[in-house]
C-alpha atoms as an extended CHARMM CRD file, in Angstrom:
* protein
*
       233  EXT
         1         1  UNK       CA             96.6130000000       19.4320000000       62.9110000000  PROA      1               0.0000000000
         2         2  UNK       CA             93.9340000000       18.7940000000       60.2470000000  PROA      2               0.0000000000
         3         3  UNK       CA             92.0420000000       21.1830000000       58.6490000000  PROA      3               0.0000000000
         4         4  UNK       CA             88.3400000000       21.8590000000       60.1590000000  PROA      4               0.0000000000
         5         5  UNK       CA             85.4020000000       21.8830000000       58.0820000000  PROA      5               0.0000000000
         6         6  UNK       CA             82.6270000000       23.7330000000       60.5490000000  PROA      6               0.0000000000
         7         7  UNK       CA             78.4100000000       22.7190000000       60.0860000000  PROA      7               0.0000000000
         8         8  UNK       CA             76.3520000000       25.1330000000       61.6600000000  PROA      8               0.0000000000
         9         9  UNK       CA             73.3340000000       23.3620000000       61.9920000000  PROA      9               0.0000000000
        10        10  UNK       CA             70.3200000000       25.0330000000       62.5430000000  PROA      10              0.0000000000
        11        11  UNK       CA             67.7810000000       21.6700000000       63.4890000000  PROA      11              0.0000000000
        12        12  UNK       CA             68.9370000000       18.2180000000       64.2690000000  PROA      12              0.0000000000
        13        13  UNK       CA             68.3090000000       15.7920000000       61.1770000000  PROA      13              0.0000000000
        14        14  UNK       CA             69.3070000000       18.4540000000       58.7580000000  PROA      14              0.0000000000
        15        15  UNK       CA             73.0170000000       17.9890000000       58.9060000000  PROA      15              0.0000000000
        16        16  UNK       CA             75.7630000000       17.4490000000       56.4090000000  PROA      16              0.0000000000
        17        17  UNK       CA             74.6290000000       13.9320000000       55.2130000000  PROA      17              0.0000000000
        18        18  UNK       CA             76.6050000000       13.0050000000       52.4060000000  PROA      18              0.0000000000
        19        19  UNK       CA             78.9850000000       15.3040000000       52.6270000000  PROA      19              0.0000000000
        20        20  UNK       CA             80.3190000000       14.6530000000       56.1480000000  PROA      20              0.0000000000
        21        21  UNK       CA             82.4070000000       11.1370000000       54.9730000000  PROA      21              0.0000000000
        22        22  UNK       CA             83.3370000000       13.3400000000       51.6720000000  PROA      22              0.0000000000
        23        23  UNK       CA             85.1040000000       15.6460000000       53.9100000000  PROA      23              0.0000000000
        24        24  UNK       CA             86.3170000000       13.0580000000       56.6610000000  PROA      24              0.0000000000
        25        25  UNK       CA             87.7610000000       11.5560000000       53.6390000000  PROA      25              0.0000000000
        26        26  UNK       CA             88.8140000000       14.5770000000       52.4260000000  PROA      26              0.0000000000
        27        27  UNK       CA             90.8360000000       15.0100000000       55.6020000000  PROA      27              0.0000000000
        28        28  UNK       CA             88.9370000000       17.4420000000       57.6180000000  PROA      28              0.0000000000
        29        29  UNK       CA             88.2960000000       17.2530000000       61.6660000000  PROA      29              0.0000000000
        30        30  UNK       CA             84.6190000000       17.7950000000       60.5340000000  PROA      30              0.0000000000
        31        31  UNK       CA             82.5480000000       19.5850000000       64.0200000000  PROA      31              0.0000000000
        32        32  UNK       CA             78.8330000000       20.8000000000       64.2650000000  PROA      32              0.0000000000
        33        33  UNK       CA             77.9180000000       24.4180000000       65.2470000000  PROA      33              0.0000000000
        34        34  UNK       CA             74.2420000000       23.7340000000       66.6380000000  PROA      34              0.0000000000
        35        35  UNK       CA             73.3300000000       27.1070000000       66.9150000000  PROA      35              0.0000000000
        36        36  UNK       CA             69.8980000000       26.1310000000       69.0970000000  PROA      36              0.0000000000
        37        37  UNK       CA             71.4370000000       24.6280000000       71.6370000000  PROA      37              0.0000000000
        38        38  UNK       CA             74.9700000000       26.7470000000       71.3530000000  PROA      38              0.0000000000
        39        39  UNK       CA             74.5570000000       29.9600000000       69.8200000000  PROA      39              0.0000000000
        40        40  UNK       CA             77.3440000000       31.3230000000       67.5490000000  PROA      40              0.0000000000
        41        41  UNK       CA             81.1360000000       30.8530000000       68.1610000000  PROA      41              0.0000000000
        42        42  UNK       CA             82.3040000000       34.0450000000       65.8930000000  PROA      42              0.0000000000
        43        43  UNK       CA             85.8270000000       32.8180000000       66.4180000000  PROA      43              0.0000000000
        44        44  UNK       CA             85.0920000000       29.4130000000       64.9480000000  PROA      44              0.0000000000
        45        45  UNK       CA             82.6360000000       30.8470000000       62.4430000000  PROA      45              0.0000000000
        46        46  UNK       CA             85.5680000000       33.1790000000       61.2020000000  PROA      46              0.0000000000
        47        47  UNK       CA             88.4420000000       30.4320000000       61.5400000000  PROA      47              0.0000000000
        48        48  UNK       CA             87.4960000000       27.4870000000       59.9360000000  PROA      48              0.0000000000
        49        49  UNK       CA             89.1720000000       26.1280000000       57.2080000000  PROA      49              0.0000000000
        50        50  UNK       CA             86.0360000000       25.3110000000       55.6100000000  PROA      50              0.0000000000
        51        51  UNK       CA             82.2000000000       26.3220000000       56.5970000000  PROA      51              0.0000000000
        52        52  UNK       CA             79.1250000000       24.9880000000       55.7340000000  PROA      52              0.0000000000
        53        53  UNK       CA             75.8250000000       26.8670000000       56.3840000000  PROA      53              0.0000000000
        54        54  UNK       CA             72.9450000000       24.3160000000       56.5540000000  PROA      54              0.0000000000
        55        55  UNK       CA             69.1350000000       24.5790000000       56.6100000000  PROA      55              0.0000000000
        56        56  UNK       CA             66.6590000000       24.6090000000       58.7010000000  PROA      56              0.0000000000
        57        57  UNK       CA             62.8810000000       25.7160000000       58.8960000000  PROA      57              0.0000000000
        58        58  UNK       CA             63.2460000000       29.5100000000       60.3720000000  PROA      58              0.0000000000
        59        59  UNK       CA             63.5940000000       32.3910000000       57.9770000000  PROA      59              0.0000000000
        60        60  UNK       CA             66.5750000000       34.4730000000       57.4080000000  PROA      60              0.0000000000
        61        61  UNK       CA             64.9290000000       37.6750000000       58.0460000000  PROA      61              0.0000000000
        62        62  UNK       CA             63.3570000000       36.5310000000       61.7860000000  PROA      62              0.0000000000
        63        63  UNK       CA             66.3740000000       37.8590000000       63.3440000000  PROA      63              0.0000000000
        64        64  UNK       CA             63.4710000000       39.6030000000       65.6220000000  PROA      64              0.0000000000
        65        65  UNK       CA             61.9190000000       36.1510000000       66.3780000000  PROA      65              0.0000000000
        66        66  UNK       CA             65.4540000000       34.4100000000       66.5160000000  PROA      66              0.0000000000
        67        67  UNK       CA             68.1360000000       36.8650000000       67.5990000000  PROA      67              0.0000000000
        68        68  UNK       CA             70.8820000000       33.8200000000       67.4360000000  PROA      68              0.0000000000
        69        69  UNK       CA             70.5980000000       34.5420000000       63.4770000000  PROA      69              0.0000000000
        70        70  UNK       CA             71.6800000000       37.8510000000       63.9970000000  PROA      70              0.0000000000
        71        71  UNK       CA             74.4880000000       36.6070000000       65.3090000000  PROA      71              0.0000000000
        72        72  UNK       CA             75.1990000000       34.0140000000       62.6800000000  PROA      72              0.0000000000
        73        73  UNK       CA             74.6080000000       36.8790000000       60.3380000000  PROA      73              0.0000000000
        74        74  UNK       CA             77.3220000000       38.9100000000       61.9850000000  PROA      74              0.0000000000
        75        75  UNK       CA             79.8360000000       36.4170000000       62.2620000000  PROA      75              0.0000000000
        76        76  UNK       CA             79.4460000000       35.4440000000       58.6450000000  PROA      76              0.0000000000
        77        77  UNK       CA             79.7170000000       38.6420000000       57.4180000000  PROA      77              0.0000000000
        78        78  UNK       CA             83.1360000000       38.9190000000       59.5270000000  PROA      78              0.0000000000
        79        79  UNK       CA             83.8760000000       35.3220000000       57.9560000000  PROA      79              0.0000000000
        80        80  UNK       CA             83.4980000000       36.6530000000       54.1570000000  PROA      80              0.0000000000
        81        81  UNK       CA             85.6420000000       39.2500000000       54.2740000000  PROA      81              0.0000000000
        82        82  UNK       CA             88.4850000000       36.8550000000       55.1490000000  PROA      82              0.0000000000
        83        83  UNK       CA             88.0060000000       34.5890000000       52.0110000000  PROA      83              0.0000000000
        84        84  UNK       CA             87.8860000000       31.4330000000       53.4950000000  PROA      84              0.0000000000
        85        85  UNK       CA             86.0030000000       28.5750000000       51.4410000000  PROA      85              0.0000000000
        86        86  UNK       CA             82.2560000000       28.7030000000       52.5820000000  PROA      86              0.0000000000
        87        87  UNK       CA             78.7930000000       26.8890000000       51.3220000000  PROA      87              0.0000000000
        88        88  UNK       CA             75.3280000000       28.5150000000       52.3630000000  PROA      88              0.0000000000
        89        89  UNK       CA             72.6600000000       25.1270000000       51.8130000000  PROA      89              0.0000000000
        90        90  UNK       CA             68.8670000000       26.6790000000       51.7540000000  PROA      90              0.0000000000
        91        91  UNK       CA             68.9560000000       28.6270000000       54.4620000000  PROA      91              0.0000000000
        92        92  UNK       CA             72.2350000000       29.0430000000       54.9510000000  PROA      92              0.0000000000
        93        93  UNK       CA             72.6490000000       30.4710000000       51.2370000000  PROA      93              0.0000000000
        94        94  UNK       CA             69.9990000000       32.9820000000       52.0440000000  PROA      94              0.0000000000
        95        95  UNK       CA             72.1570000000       33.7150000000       55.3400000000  PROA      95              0.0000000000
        96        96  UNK       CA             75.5750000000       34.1120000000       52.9040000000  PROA      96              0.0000000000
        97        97  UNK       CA             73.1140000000       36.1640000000       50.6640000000  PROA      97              0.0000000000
        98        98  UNK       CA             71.9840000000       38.2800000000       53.2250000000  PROA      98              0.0000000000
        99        99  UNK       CA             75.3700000000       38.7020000000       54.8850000000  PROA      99              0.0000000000
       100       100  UNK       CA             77.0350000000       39.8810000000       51.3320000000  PROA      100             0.0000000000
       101       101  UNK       CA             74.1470000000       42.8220000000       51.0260000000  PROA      101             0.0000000000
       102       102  UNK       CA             71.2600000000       40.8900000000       49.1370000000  PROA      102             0.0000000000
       103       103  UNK       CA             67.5940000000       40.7760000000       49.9210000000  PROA      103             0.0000000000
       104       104  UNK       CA             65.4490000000       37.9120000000       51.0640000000  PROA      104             0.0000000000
       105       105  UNK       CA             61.7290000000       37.6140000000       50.8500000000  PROA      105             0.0000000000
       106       106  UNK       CA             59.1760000000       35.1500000000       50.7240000000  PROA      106             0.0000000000
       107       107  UNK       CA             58.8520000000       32.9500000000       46.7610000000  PROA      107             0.0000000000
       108       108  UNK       CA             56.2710000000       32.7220000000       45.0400000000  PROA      108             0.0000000000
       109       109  UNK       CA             55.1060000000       29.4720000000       46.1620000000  PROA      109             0.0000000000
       110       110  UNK       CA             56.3070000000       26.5420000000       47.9890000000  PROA      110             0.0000000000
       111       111  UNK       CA             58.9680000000       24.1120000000       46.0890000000  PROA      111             0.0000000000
       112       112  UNK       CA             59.2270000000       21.0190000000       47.4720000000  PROA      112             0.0000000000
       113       113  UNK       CA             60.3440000000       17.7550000000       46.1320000000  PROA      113             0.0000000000
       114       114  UNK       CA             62.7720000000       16.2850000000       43.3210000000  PROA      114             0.0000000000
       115       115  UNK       CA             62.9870000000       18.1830000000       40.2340000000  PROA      115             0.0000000000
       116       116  UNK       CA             65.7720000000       19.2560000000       37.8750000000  PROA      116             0.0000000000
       117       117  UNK       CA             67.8490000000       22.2790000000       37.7660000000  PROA      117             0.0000000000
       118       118  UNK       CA             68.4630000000       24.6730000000       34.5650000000  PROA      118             0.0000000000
       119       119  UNK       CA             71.5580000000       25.5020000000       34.5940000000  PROA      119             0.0000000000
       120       120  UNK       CA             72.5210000000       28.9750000000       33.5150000000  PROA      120             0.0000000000
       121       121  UNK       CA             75.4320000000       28.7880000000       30.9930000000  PROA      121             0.0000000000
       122       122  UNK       CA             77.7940000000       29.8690000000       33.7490000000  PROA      122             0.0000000000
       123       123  UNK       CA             76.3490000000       27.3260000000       35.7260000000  PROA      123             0.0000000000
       124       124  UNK       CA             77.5780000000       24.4180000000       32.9060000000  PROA      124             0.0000000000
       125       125  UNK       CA             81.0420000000       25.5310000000       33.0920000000  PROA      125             0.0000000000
       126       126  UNK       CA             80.7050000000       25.3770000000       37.4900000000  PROA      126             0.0000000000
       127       127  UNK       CA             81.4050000000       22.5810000000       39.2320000000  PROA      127             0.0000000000
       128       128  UNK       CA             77.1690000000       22.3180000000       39.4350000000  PROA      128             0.0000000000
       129       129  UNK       CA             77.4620000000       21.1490000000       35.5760000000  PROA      129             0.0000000000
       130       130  UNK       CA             77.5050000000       17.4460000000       37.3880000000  PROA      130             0.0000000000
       131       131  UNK       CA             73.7050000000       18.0190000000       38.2120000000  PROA      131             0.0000000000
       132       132  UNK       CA             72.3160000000       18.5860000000       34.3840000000  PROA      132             0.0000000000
       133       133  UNK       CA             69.3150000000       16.6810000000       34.2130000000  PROA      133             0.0000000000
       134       134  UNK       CA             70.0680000000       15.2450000000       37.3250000000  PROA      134             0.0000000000
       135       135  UNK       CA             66.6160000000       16.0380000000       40.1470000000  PROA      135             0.0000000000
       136       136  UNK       CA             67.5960000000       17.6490000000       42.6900000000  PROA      136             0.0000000000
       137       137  UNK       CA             65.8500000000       18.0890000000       46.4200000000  PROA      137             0.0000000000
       138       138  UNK       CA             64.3070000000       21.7170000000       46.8580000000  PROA      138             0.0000000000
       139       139  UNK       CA             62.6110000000       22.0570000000       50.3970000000  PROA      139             0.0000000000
       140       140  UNK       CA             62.0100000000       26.2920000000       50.2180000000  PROA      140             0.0000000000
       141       141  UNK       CA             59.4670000000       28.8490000000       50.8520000000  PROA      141             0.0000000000
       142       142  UNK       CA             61.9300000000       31.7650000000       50.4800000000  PROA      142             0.0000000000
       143       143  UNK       CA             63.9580000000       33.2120000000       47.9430000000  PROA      143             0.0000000000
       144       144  UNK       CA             67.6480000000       35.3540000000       47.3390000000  PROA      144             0.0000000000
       145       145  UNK       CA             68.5380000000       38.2420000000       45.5280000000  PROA      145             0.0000000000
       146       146  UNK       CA             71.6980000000       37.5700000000       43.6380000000  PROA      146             0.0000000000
       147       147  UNK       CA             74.2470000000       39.3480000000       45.5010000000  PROA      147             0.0000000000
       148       148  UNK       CA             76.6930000000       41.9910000000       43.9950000000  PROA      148             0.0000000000
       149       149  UNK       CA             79.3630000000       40.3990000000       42.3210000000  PROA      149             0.0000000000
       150       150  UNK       CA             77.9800000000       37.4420000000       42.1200000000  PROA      150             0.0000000000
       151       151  UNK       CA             77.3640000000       34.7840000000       39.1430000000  PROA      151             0.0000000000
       152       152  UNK       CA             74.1920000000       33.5190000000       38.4700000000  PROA      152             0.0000000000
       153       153  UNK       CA             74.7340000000       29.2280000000       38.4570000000  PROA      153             0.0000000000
       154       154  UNK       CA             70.8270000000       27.4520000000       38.3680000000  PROA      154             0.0000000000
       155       155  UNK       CA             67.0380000000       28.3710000000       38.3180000000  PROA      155             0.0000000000
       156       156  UNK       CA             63.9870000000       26.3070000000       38.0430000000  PROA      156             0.0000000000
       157       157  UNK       CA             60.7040000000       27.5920000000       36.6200000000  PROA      157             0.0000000000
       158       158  UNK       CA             59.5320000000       29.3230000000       39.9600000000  PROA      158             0.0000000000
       159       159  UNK       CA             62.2470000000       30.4260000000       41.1560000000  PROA      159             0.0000000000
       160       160  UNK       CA             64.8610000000       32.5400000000       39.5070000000  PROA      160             0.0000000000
       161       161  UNK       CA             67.5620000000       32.1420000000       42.0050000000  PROA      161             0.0000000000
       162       162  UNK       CA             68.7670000000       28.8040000000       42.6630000000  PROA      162             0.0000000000
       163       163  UNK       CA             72.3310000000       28.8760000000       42.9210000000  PROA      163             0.0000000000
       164       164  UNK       CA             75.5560000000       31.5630000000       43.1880000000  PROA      164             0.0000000000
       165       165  UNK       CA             78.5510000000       31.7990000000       43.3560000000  PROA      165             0.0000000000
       166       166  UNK       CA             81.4060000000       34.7480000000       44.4650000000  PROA      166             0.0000000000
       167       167  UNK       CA             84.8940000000       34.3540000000       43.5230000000  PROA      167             0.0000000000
       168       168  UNK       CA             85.6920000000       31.1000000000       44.0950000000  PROA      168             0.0000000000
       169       169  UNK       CA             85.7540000000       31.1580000000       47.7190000000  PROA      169             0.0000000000
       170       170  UNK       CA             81.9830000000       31.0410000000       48.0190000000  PROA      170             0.0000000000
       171       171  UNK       CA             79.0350000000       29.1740000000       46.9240000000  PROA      171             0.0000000000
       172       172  UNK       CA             75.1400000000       29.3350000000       47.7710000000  PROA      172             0.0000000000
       173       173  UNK       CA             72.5560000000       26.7130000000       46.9190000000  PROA      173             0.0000000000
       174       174  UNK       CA             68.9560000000       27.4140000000       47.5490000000  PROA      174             0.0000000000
       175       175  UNK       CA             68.5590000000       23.4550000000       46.9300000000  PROA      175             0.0000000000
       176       176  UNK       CA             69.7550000000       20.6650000000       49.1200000000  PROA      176             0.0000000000
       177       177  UNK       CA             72.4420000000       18.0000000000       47.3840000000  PROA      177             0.0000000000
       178       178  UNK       CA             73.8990000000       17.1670000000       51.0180000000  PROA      178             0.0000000000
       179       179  UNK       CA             70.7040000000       15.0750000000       51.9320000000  PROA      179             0.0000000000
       180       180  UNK       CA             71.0410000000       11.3530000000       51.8990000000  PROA      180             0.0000000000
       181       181  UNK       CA             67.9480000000        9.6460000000       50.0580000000  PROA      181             0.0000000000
       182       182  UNK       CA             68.1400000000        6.7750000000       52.7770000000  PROA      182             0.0000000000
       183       183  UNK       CA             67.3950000000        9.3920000000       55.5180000000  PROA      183             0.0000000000
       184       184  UNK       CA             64.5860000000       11.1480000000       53.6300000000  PROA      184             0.0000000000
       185       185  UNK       CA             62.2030000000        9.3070000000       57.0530000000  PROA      185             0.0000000000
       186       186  UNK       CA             63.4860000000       12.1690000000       59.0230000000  PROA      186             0.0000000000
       187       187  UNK       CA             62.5570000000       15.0420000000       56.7640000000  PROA      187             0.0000000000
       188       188  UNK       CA             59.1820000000       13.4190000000       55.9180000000  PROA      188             0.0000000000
       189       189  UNK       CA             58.3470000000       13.6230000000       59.7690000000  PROA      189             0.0000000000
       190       190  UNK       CA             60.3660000000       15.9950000000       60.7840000000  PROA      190             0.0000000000
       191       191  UNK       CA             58.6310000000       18.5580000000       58.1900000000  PROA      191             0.0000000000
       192       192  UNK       CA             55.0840000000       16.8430000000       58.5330000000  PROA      192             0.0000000000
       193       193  UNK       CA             53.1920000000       19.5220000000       58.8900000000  PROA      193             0.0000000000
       194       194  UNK       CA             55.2420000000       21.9190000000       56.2820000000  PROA      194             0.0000000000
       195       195  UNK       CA             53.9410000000       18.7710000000       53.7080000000  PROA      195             0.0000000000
       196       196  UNK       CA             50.4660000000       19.4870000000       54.7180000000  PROA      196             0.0000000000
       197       197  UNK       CA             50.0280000000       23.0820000000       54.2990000000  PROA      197             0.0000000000
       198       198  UNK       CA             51.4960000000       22.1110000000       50.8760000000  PROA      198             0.0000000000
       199       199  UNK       CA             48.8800000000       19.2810000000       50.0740000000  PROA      199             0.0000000000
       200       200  UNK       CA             52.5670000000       17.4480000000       49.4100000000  PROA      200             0.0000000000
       201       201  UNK       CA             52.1210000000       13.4680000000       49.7370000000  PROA      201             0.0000000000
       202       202  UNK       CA             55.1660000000       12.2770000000       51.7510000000  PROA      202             0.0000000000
       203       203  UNK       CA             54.2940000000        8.8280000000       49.7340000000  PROA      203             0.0000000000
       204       204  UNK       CA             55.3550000000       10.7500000000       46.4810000000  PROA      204             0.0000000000
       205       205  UNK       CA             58.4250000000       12.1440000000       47.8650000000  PROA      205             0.0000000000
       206       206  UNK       CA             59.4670000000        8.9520000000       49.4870000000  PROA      206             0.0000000000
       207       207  UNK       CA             59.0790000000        7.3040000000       46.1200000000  PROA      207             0.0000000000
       208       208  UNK       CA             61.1550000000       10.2130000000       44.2850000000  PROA      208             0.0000000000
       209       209  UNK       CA             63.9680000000        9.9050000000       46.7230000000  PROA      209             0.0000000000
       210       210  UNK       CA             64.3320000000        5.7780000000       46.3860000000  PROA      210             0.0000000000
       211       211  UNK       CA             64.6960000000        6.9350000000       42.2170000000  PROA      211             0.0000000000
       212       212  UNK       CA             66.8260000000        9.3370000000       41.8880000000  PROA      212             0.0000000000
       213       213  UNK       CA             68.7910000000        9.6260000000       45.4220000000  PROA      213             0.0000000000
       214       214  UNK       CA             71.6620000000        7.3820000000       43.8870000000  PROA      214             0.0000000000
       215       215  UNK       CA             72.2240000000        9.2700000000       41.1120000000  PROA      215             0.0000000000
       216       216  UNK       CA             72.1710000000       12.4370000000       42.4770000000  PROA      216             0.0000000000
       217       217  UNK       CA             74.7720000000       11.2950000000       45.5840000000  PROA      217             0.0000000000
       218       218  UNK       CA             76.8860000000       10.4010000000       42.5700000000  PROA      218             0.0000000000
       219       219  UNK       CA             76.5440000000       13.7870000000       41.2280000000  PROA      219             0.0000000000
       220       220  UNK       CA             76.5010000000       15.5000000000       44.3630000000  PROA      220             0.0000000000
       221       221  UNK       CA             79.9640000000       14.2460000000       45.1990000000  PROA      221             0.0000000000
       222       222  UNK       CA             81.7130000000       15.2960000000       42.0250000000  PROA      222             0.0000000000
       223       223  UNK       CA             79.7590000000       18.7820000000       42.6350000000  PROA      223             0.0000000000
       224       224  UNK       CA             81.7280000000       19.5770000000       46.1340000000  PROA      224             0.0000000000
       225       225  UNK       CA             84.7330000000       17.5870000000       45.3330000000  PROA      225             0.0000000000
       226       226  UNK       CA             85.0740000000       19.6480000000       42.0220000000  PROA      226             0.0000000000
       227       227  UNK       CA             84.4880000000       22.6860000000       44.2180000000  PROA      227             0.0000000000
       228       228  UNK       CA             86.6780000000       22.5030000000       47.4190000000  PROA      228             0.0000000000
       229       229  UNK       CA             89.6380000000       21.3860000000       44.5770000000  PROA      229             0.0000000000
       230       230  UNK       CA             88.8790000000       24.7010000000       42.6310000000  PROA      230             0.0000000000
       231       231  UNK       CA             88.5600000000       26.5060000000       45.7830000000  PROA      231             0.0000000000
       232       232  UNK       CA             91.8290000000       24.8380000000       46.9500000000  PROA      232             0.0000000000
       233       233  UNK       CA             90.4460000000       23.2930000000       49.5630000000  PROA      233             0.0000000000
């Protein structure tokens, strides 16, 4: 039997993009957790060879509002402690933050669009030294604590907390790499009216993604393939 690679998607469009062939190449039976419509499966949360926490617009703190995250939070807090490889994308690495014991509140200000990482000096020696220079897609209102244990990878000049990583079993990005610049139409609608309480031209980002969405599929290839091998995946 092949390996599985598990998505828990939280909306529709924002799925694994470019990394769903990477790991169909890879030779994973890659399947969708769409916790909307489905609600958690905390057997195939916890069994999976490989998970991957996607985004999605909800907070991680409206467990109240959204009890299926308390859930997901529960069954990825039973999924850490067994080791397995996992990635938490925007939302899902506040999730993985949360579930390790970290707080999650509300940034400093809206970051959306293509801009660059820095890359903390433990973050140039990680598999995320691909991205240096290299704009990346950040599509956030909240932000992570670093979590205990864990090693500080990326910031950008609002927020502090871009990336982490525990062990080598787990990894959290606050920005999204997985979205494919040739599907940006879907975010751009799908998110219309999160563009307009930012005064955020979907013109601009359109433009941004044609630019620099080639390079940074490139890059954001060698950044998971470089991780699942070090995670021996």
């Amino acid at each position: 039997m092949p390996p599985i690679a598990l998505a828990i998607r939280h909306l529709g469009f924002e799925d694994l993009g470019l990394l769903h062939p990477l790991l169909r190449d890879r030779g994973y039976d890659v399947r969708y957790l769409d916790v909307a419509a489905e609600g958690i499966d905390s057997d195939a949360v916890t069994d999976a060879d490989l998970l991957v926490v996607l985004g999605g617009p909800v907070g991680a703190n409206d467990t109240d509002r959204y009890p299926v995250l308390h859930e997901e939070l529960t069954a990825l807090r039973a999924r850490l402690t067994t080791r397995r490889p996992t990635i938490g994308i925007c939302l899902g690495a506040q999730l993985l933050a949360r579930a390790l014991g970290a707080a999650v509140a509300p940034g400093p200000a809206t970051e959306i669009g293509y801009a660059p990482l820095a890359l903390t000096p433990e973050g140039m020696t990680s598999a995320l030294r691909h991205l240096a220079d290299v704009p990346v897609l950040h599509w956030h209102n909240d932000c992570f604590e670093l979590p205990a244990g864990a090693r500080h990878l990326a910031s950008t000049a609002r927020y502090l907390h871009q990336a982490f990583a525990v062990g080598a079993h787990v990894l959290g990005l606050q920005f999204h790499l997985e979205t494919d610049h040739r599907d940006i139409e879907h975010w751009l609608m799908g998110h219309a009216e999160a563009l307009i309480a930012a005064d955020i031209d979907p013109r601009t980002l359109r433009r941004d993604a044609a630019a620099v969405g080639p390079e940074l599929s490139r890059q954001a290839a060698n950044v998971v393939t470089e991780w699942l091998d070090k995670a021996n995946c």
